Tab-separated table of C-alpha atoms in Angstrom:
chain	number	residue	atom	x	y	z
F	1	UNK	CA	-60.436	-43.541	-118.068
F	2	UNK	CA	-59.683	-47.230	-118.132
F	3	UNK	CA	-57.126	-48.786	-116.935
F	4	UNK	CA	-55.184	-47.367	-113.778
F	5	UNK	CA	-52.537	-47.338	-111.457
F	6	UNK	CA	-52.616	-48.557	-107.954
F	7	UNK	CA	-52.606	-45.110	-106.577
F	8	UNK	CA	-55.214	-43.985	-108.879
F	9	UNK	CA	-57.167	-47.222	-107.954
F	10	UNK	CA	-57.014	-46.075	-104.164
F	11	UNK	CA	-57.866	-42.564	-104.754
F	12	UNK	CA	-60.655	-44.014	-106.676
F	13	UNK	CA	-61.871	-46.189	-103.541
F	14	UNK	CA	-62.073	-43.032	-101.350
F	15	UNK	CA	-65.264	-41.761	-102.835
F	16	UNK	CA	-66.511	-45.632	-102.011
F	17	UNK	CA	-65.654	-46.030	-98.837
F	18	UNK	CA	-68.177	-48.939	-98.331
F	19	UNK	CA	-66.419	-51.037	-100.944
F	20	UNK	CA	-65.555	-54.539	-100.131
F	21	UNK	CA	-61.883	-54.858	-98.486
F	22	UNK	CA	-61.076	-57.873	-101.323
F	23	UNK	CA	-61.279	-54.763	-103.862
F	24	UNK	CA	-58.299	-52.248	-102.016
F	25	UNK	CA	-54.792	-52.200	-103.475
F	26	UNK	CA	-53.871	-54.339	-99.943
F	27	UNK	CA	-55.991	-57.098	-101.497
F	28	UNK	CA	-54.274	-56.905	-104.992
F	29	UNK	CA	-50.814	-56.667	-103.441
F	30	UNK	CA	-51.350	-59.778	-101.229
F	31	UNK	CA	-52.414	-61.747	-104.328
F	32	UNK	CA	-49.599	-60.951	-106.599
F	33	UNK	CA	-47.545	-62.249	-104.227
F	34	UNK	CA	-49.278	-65.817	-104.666
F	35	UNK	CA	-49.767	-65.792	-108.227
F	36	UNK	CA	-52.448	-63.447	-109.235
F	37	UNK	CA	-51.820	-60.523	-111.354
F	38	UNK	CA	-53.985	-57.088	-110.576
F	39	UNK	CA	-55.405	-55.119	-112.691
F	40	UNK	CA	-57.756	-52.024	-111.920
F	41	UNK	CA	-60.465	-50.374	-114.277
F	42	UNK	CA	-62.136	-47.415	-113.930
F	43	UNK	CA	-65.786	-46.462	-116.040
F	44	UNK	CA	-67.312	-43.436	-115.035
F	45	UNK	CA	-68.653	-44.016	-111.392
F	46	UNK	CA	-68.089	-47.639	-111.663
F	47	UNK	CA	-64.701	-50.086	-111.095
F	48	UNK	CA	-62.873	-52.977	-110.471
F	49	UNK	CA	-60.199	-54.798	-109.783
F	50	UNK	CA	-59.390	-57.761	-112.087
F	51	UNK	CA	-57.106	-60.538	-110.766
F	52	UNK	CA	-55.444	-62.340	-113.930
F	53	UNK	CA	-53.817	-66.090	-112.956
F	54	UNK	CA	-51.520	-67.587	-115.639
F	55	UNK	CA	-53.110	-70.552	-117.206
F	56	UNK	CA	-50.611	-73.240	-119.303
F	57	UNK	CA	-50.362	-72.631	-123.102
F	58	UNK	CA	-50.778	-68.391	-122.630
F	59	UNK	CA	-54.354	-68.747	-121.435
F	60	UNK	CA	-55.603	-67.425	-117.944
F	61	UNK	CA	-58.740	-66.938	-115.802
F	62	UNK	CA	-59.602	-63.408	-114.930
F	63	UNK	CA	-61.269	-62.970	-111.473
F	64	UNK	CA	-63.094	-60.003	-109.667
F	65	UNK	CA	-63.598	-60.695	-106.069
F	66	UNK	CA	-66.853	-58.689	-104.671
F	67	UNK	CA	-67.178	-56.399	-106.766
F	68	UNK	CA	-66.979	-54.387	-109.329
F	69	UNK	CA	-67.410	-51.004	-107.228
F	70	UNK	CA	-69.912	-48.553	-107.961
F	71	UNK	CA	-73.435	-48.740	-109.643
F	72	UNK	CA	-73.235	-48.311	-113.472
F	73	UNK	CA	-71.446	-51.226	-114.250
F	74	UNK	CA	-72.516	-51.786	-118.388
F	75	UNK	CA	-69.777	-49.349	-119.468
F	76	UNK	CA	-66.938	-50.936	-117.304
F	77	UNK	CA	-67.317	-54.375	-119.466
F	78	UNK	CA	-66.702	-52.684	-122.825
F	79	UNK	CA	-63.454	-52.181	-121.125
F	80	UNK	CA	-62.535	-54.847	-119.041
F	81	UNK	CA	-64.104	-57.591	-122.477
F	82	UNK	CA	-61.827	-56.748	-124.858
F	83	UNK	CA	-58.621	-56.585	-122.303
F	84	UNK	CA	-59.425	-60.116	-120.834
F	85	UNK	CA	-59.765	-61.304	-124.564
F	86	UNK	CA	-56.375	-60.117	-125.341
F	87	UNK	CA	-54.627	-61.469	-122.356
F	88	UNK	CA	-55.886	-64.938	-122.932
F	89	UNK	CA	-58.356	-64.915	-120.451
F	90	UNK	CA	-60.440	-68.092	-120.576
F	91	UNK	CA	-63.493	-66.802	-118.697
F	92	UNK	CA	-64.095	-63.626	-116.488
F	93	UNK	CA	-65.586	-64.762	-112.603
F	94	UNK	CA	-67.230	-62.046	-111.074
F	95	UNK	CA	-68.430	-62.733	-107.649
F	96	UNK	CA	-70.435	-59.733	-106.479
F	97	UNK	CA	-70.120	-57.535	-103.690
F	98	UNK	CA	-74.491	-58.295	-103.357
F	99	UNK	CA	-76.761	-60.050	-101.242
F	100	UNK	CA	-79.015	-62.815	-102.990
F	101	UNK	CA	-81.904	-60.754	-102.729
F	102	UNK	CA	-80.029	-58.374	-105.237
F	103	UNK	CA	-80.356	-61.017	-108.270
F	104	UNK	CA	-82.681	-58.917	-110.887
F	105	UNK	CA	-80.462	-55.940	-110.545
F	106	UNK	CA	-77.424	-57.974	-111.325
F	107	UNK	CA	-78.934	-59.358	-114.228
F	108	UNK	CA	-79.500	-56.173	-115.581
F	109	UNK	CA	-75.903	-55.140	-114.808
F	110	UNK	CA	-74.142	-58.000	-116.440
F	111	UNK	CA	-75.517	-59.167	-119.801
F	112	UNK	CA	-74.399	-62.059	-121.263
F	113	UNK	CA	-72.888	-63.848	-118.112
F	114	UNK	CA	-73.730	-67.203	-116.879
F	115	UNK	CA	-74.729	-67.181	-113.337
F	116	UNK	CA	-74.525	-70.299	-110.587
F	117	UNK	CA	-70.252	-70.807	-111.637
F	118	UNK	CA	-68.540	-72.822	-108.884
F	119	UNK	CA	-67.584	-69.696	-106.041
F	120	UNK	CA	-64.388	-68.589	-104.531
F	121	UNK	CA	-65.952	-67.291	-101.306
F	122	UNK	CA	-68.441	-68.664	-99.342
F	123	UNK	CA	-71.956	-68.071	-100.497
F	124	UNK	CA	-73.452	-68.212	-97.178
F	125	UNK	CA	-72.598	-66.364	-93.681
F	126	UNK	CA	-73.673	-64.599	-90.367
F	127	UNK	CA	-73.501	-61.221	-90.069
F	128	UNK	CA	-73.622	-60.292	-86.377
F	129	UNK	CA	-74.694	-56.336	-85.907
F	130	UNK	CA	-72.587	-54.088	-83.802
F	131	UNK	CA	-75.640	-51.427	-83.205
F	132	UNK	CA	-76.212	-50.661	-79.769
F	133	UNK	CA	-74.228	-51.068	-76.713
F	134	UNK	CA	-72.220	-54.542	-75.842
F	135	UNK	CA	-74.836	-55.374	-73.566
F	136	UNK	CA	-77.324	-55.216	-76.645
F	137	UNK	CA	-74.678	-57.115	-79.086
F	138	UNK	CA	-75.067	-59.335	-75.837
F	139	UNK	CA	-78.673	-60.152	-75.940
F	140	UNK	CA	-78.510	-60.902	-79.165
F	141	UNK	CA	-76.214	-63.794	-78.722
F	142	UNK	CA	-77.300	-67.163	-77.632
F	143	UNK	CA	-77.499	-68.263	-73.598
F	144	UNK	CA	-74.460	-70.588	-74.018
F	145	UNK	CA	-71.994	-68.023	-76.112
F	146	UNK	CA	-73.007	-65.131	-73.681
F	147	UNK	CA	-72.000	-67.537	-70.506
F	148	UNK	CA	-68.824	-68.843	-72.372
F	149	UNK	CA	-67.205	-65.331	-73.114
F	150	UNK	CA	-68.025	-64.225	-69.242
F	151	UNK	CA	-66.440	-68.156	-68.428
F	152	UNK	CA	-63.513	-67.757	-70.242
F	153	UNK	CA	-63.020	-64.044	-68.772
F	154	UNK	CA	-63.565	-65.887	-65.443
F	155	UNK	CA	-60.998	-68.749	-65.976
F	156	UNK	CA	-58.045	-66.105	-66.696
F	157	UNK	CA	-58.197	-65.672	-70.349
F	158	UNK	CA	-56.996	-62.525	-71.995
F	159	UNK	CA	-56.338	-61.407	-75.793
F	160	UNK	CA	-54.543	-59.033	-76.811
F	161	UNK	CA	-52.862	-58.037	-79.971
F	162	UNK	CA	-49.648	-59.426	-81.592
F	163	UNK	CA	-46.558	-59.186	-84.195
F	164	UNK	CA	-46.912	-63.149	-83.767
F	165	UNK	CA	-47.414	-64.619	-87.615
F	166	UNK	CA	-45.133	-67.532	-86.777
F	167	UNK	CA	-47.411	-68.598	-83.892
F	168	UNK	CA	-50.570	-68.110	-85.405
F	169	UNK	CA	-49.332	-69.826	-88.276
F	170	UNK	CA	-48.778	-73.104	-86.103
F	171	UNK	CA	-51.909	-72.738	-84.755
F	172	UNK	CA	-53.609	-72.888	-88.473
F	173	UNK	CA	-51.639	-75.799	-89.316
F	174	UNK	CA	-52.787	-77.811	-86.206
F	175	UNK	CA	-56.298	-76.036	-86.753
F	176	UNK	CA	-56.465	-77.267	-90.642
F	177	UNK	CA	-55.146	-81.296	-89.612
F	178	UNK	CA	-57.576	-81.476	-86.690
F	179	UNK	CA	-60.469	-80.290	-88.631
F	180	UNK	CA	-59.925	-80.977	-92.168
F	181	UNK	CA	-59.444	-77.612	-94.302
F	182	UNK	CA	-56.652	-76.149	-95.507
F	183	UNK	CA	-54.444	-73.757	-94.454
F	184	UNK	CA	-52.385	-70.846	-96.403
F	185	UNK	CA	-48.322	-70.463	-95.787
F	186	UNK	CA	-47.328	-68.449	-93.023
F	187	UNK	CA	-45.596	-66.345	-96.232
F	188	UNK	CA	-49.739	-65.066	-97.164
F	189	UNK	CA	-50.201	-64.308	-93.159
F	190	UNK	CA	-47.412	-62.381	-92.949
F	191	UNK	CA	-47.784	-60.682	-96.152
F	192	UNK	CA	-51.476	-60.250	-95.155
F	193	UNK	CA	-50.194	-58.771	-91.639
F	194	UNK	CA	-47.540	-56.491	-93.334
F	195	UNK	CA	-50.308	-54.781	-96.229
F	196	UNK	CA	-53.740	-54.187	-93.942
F	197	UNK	CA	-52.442	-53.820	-90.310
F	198	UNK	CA	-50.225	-50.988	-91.142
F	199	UNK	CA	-53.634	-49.369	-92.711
F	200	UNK	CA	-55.754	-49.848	-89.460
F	201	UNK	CA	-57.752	-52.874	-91.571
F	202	UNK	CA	-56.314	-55.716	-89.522
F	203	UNK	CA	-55.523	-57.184	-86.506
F	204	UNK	CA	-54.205	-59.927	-84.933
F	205	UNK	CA	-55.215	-60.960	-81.878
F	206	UNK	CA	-54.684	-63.649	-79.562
F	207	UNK	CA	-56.094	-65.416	-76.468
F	208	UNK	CA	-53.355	-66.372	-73.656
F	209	UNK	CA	-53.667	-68.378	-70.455
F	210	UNK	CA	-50.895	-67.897	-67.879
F	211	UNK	CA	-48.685	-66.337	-71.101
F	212	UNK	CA	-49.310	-69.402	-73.601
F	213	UNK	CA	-51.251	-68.938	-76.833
F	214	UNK	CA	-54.579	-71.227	-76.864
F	215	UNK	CA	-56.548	-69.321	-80.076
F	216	UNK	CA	-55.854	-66.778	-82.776
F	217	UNK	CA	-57.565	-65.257	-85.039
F	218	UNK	CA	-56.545	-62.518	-88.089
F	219	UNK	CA	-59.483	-59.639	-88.535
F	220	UNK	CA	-60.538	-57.458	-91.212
F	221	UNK	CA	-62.539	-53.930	-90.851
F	222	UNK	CA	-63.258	-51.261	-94.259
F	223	UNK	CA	-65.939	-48.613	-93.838
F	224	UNK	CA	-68.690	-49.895	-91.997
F	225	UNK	CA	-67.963	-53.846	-92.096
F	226	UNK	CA	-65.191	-55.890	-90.592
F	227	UNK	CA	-64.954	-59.679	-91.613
F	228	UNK	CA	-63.496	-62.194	-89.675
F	229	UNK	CA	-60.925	-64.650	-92.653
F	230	UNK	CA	-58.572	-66.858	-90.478
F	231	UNK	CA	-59.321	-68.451	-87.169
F	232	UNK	CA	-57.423	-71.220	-84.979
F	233	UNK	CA	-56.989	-72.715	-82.063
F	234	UNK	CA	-54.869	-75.003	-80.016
F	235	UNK	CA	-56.015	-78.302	-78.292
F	236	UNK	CA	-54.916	-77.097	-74.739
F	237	UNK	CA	-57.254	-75.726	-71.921
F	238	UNK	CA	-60.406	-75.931	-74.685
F	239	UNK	CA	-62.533	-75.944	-71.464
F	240	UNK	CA	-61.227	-72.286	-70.386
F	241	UNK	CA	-63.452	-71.250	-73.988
F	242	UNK	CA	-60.885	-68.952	-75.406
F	243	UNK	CA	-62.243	-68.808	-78.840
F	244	UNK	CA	-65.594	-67.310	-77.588
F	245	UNK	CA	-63.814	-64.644	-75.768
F	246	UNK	CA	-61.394	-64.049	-78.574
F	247	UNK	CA	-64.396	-63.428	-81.337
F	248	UNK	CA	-65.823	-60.613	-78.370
F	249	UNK	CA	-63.126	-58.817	-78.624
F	250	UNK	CA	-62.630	-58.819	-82.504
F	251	UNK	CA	-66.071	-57.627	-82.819
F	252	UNK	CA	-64.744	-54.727	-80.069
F	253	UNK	CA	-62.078	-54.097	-81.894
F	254	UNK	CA	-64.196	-53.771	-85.246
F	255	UNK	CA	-66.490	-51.275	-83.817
F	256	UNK	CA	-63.274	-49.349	-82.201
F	257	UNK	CA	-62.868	-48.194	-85.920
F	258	UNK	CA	-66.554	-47.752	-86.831
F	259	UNK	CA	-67.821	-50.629	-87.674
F	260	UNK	CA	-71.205	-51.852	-87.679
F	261	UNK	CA	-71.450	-55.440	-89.210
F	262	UNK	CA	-69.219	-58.277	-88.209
F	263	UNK	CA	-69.284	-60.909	-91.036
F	264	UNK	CA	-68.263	-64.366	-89.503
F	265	UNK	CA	-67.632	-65.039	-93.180
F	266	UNK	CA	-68.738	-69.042	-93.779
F	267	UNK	CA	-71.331	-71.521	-92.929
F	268	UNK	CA	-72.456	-74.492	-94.842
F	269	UNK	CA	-74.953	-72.936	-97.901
F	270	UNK	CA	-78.098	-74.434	-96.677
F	271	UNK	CA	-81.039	-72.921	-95.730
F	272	UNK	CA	-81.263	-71.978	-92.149
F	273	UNK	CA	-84.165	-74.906	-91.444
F	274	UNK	CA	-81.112	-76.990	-92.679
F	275	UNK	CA	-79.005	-75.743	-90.787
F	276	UNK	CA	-80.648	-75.708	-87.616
F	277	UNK	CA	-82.045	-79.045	-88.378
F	278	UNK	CA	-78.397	-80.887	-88.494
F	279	UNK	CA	-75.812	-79.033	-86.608
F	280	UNK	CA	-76.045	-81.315	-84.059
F	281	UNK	CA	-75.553	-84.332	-86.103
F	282	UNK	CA	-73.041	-82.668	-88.629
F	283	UNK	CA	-69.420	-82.487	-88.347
F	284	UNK	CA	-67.940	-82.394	-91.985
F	285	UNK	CA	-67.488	-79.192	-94.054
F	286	UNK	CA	-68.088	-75.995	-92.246
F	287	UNK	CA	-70.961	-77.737	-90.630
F	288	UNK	CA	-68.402	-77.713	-87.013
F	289	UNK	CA	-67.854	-73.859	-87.218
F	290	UNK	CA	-71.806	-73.264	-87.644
F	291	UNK	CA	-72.307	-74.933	-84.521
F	292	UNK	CA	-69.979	-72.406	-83.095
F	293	UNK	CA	-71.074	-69.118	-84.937
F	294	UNK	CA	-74.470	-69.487	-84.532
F	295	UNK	CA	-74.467	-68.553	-81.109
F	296	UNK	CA	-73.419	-64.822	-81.551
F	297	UNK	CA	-76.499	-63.941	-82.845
F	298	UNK	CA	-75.662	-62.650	-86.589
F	299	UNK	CA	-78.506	-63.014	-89.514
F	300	UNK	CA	-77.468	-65.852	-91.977
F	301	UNK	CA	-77.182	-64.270	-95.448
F	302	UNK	CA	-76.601	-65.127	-98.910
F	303	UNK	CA	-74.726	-63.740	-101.591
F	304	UNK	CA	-75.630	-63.356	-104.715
F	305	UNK	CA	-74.508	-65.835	-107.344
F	306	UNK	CA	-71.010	-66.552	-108.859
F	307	UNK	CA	-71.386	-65.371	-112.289
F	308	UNK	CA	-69.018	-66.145	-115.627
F	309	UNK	CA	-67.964	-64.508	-118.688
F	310	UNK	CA	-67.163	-67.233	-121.506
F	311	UNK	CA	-64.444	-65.494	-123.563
F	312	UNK	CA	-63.742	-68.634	-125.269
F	313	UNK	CA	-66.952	-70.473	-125.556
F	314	UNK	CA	-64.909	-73.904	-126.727
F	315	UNK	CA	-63.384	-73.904	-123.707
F	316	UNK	CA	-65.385	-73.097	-121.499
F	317	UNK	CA	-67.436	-76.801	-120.862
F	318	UNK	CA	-63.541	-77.834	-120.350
F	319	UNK	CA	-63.122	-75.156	-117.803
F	320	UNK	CA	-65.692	-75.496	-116.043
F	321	UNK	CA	-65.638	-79.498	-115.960
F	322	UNK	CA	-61.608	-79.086	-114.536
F	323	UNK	CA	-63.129	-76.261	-111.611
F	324	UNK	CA	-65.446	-78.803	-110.669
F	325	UNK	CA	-63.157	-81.835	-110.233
F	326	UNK	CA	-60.620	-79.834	-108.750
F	327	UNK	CA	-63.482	-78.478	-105.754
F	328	UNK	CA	-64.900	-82.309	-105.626
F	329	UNK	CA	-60.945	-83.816	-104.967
């Protein structure tokens, strides 16, 4: 088998039920709304989907996002090669569903691919555990983020779900101008809402004081890890700490539906010395959100490294020099 249908690709997942959610159907769907094209391959025990983006002059760059799935990956590229070759396909990015500590293995599974390539997700995170009780998820946290979600509990703050995408979206907007990053449309958090909350994979919730929206954030749960992608927040009653309270009860919500790792999903990629070091002092990048993850008491990991196919090696110093000035602008 080779190349697959979407329903073939989900049937597929079900035997892999701890695959990453950025490798379902949902994923592929929500991208090919916004320019991506998927394609799924299946090799024996091993898959993946492929997201092809239309380059000018019939080229393209061919994309897996954490993955592929499975273990016995060297079979899978004598498919997946020749296709991207034939569709154009300047280089194939693979970013691995695998910690850093996983390097060797990778190597092994991916001849002739370059690794350090620019990456699509962030390298670095903290992955809070849900074991235990919520008074051991609790303890974990730091002083400060345990007293702010029992403040903002205190001060009248509630979240609850909603159908909102038009209000969270205003909320990213002033979110992304206040602190520098950019948003999507509120087209890719509807479509987003519409493909994975239907499935039990997402929710939105938000935090309200005395009815009005002050913080929202979209979350993400497959198998035994949910993963927290949009946040935002509103410059009104910031002292009532509604974000604090609104990442307790997305981490409640994850472990509702059997989850047991809550990936805050992006810090600044420096070691944790670094990090501790200048999060105080540090306000640019992600450096603002570290300050505020930190205290929930996840593990900082690593992925493992962005790694690239060259399927036309006289391109590919051209590629890679336009990747890097277009992250650098």
């Amino acid at each position: 088998m080779a190349i697959v249908n979407v329903s073939e690709w989900e049937k597929f997942l079900q035997a892999h039920p701890q695959a990453h959610i950025l490798q379902t159907g949902a994923w592929g769907a929500l991208k090919s709304a916004f320019g991506w094209q998927p394609v799924y391959f299946i090799s024996g025990d091993a898959g993946a989907q492929v997201l092809f983006r239309r380059l000018p002059a019939g080229l393209s760059i061919a994309y897996v996002p954490r993955g592929p799935v499975g273990k016995d990956w060297l079979p899978l590229w004598r498919e997946i090669l020749p296709y991207c070759r034939k569709h154009g396909a300047v280089v194939l990015k693979v970013e691995p569903d695998a910690w850093e500590e996983e390097e060797d293995y990778l190597t092994l599974q991916m001849p002739g691919f370059i690794p350090e390539g620019i990456p699509v997700q962030p390298r670095r995170t903290l992955v809070v555990s849900l074991e235990g009780s919520e008074e051991d998820w609790l303890a974990r946290m730091k002083q400060k983020t345990r007293y702010n979600i029992r403040l903002a509990e205190r001060k009248g703050v509630i979240v609850q779900p909603s159908q909102d995408i038009e209000g969270f979206h205003r909320m990213m907007a002033l979110t992304g101008a206040r602190d520098g990053f950019g948003v999507h449309s509120r087209e890719y958090y509807q479509r987003a809402y519409e493909l994975f909350h239907p499935l039990g994979m997402a929710e939105l919730l938000v935090a309200l004081y005395d009815g009005k929206p002050l913080a929202g954030l979209m979350v993400f749960a497959r198998g035994e890890r949910a993963w927290y992608f949009y946040g935002a927040s509103t410059d009104e009653e910031r002292n009532r700490m509604p974000t604090y309270l609104l990442q307790w009860e997305a981490m409640r919500w994850a472990a509702s539906r059997g989850c047991r790792w809550y990936d805050l999903w992006g810090v600044p990629d420096e070691s944790e010395e670094v990090l501790e070091a200048q999060f105080e002092s540090r306000h640019d990048g992600l450096w603002g959100v570290y300050r505020f993850k930190r205290g929930f008491g996840g593990v900082l990991r690593r992925s493992a490294a962005t790694r690239e196919y060259p399927l036309w090696k006289p391109l590919f110093p051209l590629y890679r020099w336009l990747e890097g000035r277009e992250r650098r602008a």
